[in-house]
Phi, psi and omega in degrees: 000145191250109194245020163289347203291326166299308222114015177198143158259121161311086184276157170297155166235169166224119186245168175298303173265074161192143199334304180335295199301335171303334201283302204296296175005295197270329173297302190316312190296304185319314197274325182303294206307316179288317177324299182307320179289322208291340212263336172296300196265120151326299197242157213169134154240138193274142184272121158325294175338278174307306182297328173289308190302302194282023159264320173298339180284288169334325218256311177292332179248026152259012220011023115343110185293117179257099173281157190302297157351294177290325172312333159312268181325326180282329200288311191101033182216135176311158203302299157320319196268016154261335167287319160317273187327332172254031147265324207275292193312352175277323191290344179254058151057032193269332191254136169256145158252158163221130170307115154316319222223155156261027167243001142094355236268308201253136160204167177264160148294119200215141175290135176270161209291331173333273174336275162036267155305310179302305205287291179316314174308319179320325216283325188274329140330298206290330183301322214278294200314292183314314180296313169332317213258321167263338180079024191305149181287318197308297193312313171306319175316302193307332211253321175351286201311329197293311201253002170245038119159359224272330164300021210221278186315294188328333202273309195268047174276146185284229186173119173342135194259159204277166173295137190283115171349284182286123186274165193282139170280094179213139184292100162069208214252147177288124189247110183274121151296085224206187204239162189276046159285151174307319179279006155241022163274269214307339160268001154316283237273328180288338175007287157328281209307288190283337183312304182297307184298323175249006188086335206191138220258172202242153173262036224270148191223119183270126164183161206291187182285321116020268179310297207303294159002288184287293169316317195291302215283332152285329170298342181277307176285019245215119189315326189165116174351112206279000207224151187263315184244137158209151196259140189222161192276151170317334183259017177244017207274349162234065169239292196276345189293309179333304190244044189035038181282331183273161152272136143289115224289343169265038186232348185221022168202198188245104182282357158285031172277289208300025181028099212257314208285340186309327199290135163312153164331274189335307189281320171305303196293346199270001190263007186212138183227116181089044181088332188256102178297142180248356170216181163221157199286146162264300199211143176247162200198055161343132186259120211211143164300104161266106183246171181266155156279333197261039173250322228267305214293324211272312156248056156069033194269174137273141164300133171299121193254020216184122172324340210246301173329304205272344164279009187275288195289357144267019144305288186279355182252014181260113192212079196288017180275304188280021183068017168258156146210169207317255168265168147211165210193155131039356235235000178293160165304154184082214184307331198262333153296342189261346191269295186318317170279338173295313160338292201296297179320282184355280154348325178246004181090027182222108151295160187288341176278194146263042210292165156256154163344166172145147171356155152079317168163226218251174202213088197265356196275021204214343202303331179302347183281328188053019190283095167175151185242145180281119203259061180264345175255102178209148207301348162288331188287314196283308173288003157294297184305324180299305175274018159270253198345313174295327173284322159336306183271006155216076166207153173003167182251345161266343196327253227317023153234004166294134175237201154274345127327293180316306171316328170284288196331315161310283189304004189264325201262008140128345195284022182198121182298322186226136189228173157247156175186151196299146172289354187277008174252359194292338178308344163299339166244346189282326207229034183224088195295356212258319199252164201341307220269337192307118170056041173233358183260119187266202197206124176214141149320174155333137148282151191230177194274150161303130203075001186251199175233156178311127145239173134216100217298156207259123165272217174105190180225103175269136177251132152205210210235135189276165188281312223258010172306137188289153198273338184295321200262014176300299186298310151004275187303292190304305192277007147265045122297332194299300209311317201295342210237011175304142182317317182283322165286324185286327166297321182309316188308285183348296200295343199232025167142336210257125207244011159209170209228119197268326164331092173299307193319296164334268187336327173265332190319090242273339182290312167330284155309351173264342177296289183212179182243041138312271184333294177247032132305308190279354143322292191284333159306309155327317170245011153253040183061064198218318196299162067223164215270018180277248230301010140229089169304117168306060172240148177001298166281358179285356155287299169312314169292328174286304182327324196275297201307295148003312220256283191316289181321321170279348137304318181293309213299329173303331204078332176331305188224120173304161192322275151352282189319298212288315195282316176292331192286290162335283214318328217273334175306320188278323182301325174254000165274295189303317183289007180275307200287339145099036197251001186227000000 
């Protein structure tokens, strides 16, 4: 995989607070700590029991393949009295085997969720006891939650995910399709890991958001399918539902495996089109207001809660002598400016459609029905534009070549105070302690337009199944789709790098929460309703409606065309692309 093809190189991270790492830790000590007794005492009988698991746990989060034979070898005990013993731990369910082979003859050896369970509770013991007994100041710190509610929260720690009985039955590598983003770099890098985890090694192919557009849509016309799994941005999901490019998903698994209540709302309902789901959220990723706190504390500001708030405070923190500004935001031509304006009507209370009304803002769950028209000239729409035209004076001297990406990195790097952004860029400031922005940052919806209300509008990625898929490789496919999009994969991404999450479960986990405080902000945006996915509606025509709006805005912002002109001009474009298309 080419993985310059997003716009981004990936550094390794490495983090501290989470189960994996604790497990090893605690392993680590454990196999020093027996050297030493051994080394006390002349005579010693080694426990089987212990020395197999905890060669087997270790094997499993190092993903390293475990045979009877090496396991045998690890238990310190002659061969028969070890061979019981991994006998007695398969019947009691400590042990899982999975077929090697398709005559079943050779298989691996893998711990089972039990085990697991156990070794993590064991680890954080173990932890607790050494701060009791020693008093390390970290570890006391680390122990506070165990006596304020945190032995409460720990049961719903999520658990490493486990290896599939059955390796996937597939003719060469399970092949996958995903946009070059940081959280799917991190299941590159995790690559090794679900290998071990489905059986069978995986092939994943990277490309921008663009690029990715364009292959999912040739790969749909395509005799069969080159990809088992592929990923699509949410507003592209009834374009493929439309045209059959997608399976539906409840026509080829039990979608209560995916746990549907687990999803954030927003991100599940944008997964279903004419009622059905055709994808599952991979990553859900809320375009959110990133601001510095000690910049806004320093000039007596409040977080902005309202367009007109936030042009005040990139007014005053807007400072090009010393190489600062204001925001930065959206502004290259095309998709990523046509994205930034649908937001922004959002923002003052106008979908880009003709949605009707409901609690909360609007009602996108009807678009398969095809009753709607494209809304760009509108007197809300006009104060969406005035206000990017207004932001204009305090932002970067490059913004109208700014995207997504381009748009953090000043902020990360101190040259920009306030930025909008996806939470999947935040690893740029989260994990990089050496620039400006490190642990300084808070998180808000939209600030919003007058009469409207505080989103955020939900971005993201649904992985699903091409309708054109070899039919031997259909059962495959549905079940790594279950793994990849699983509770235990998704803490996995959160842990290595990944800064969203589709999951309430992943969000309360407490090793989660402890990763950055992204997680139960957008928990709590979530549940005051806020997240949602009505400003950018999944219908056929929405890449030709961003692609225009994209096009026309970035003429205004240029002075080519005034506000008005530019917003007239969109509408009469989407209005004659629908009526070609035959939707008007």
């Amino acid at each position: 995989m080419n993985q310059q093809e997003g716009g981004l190189v990936r550094e390794k991270t490495y983090l501290t607070q989470q189960a994996k790492t604790e497990i090893l830790q605690v392993l680590s000590f454990l196999e020093n700590f027996e050297e030493e007794m051994d080394g006390l005492l002349e005579i010693s009988a080694p426990n089987p029991y212990v020395k197999m698991s905890t060669y087997l746990v270790k094997r499993h989060l190092e993903a390293k393949a475990v045979t009877p034979t090496s396991l045998i070898g690890a238990s310190g005990v002659p061969y028969a009295t070890a061979s019981r013993r991994m006998r007695e731990m398969i019947d009691n369910g400590l042990i899982e085997q999975r077929p090697r082979t398709s005559t079943g003859k050779s298989y691996s050896l893998h711990p089972s969720a039990g085990m697991l369970e156990a070794w993590t509770q064991f680890s954080s013991r173990v932890r607790r006891m050494a701060a009791q007994s020693f008093g390390s100041a970290d570890l006391r710190a680390g122990t506070q939650d165990y006596y304020f509610g945190g032995s409460y929260l720990e049961a719903q720690t999520i658990q490493p995910p486990q290896v599939l009985l059955e390796p996937l039955k597939l003719s060469g590598d399970l092949r996958v399709l995903v946009h070059g983003d940081p959280t799917f770099m991190v299941m590159h890098g995790l690559k090794r890991q679900f290998e071990q985890v489905v059986g069978c090694s995986i092939q994943q192919r990277a490309f921008s958001i663009d690029r990715l557009h364009e292959e999912a849509v040739k790969n749909a016309h395509r005799p069969t399918s080159r990809y088992d799994l592929i990923a699509l941005d949410l507003p592209w999901l009834g374009e493929f539902a439309e045209n059959g490019y997608l399976l539906p998903l409840d026509e080829v698994l039990d979608v209560e495996r995916l746990q549907p209540s687990d999803f954030h709302t927003a991100g599940w309902q944008a997964a279903h089109w004419g009622g059905k789901p055709y994808g599952v959220p991979s990553q859900t990723t809320p375009e959110l207001l990133f601001y510095r706190k000690d910049l806004l504390a320093e000039a007596g500001l409040e977080p902005p809660q309202t367009t007109d708030a936030l042009l005040k405070a990139a007014a005053r923190l807007n400072d090009p002598v010393q190489g600062r500004y204001g925001i930065a935001w959206n502004a290259a031509r095309g998709t990523a400016l046509g994205h930034t304006f649908m937001m922004t009507c959002a923002d003052f209370g106008q979908p880009i459609l003709d949605l009707p009304k409901q609690a909360g803002g609007y009602d996108a769950s009807r678009l398969a029905d095809g009753d709607y028209r494209p809304v760009i000239y509108s007197e809300r729409a006009l104060d969406a534009a005035e206000y990017l035209m207004a932001l204009l004076q305090y932002s970067p001297p490059d913004i109208l070549s700014m995207s997504w990406y381009e748009r953090v990195r000043p902020f990360a790097s101190g040259r920009v105070a306030m930025a909008y952004g996806y939470t999947l860029l935040a690893p740029y400031f989260e994990q990089n302690p050496a620039c400006a922005a490190h642990g300084k940052v808070g998180f808000l919806p939209h600030p919003s337009g007058p009469n409207a209300q505080n989103i955020a509008p939900v971005g993201g990625y649904l992985l699903g199944i091409p309708a054109n898929i070899a039919p031997e490789r259909l059962e495959a496919a549905a079940e790594a789709l279950i793994v990849f999009t699983s509770p235990e994969a998704q803490k996995l991404y959160v842990e290595h790098g990944s800064r969203t999450n589709p999951r309430y479960s992943v969000g309360a986990d407490p090793e989660v929460r402890r990763l950055s405080p992204i997680f139960e902000a957008v928990d709590a945006m979530s549940w005051r309703d806020e997240l949602q996915f009505w400003p950018r509606p999944p219908i056929p025509e929405i890449n030709d409606i961003i692609r225009i709006c994209g096009e026309e805005c970035h003429d205004m912002l240029r002075g080519v065309k005034s506000p008005k002109a530019a917003l007239q001009m969109a509408q009469d474009r989407a209005d004659r692309m629908m009526r070609e298309a035959g939707k008007l």
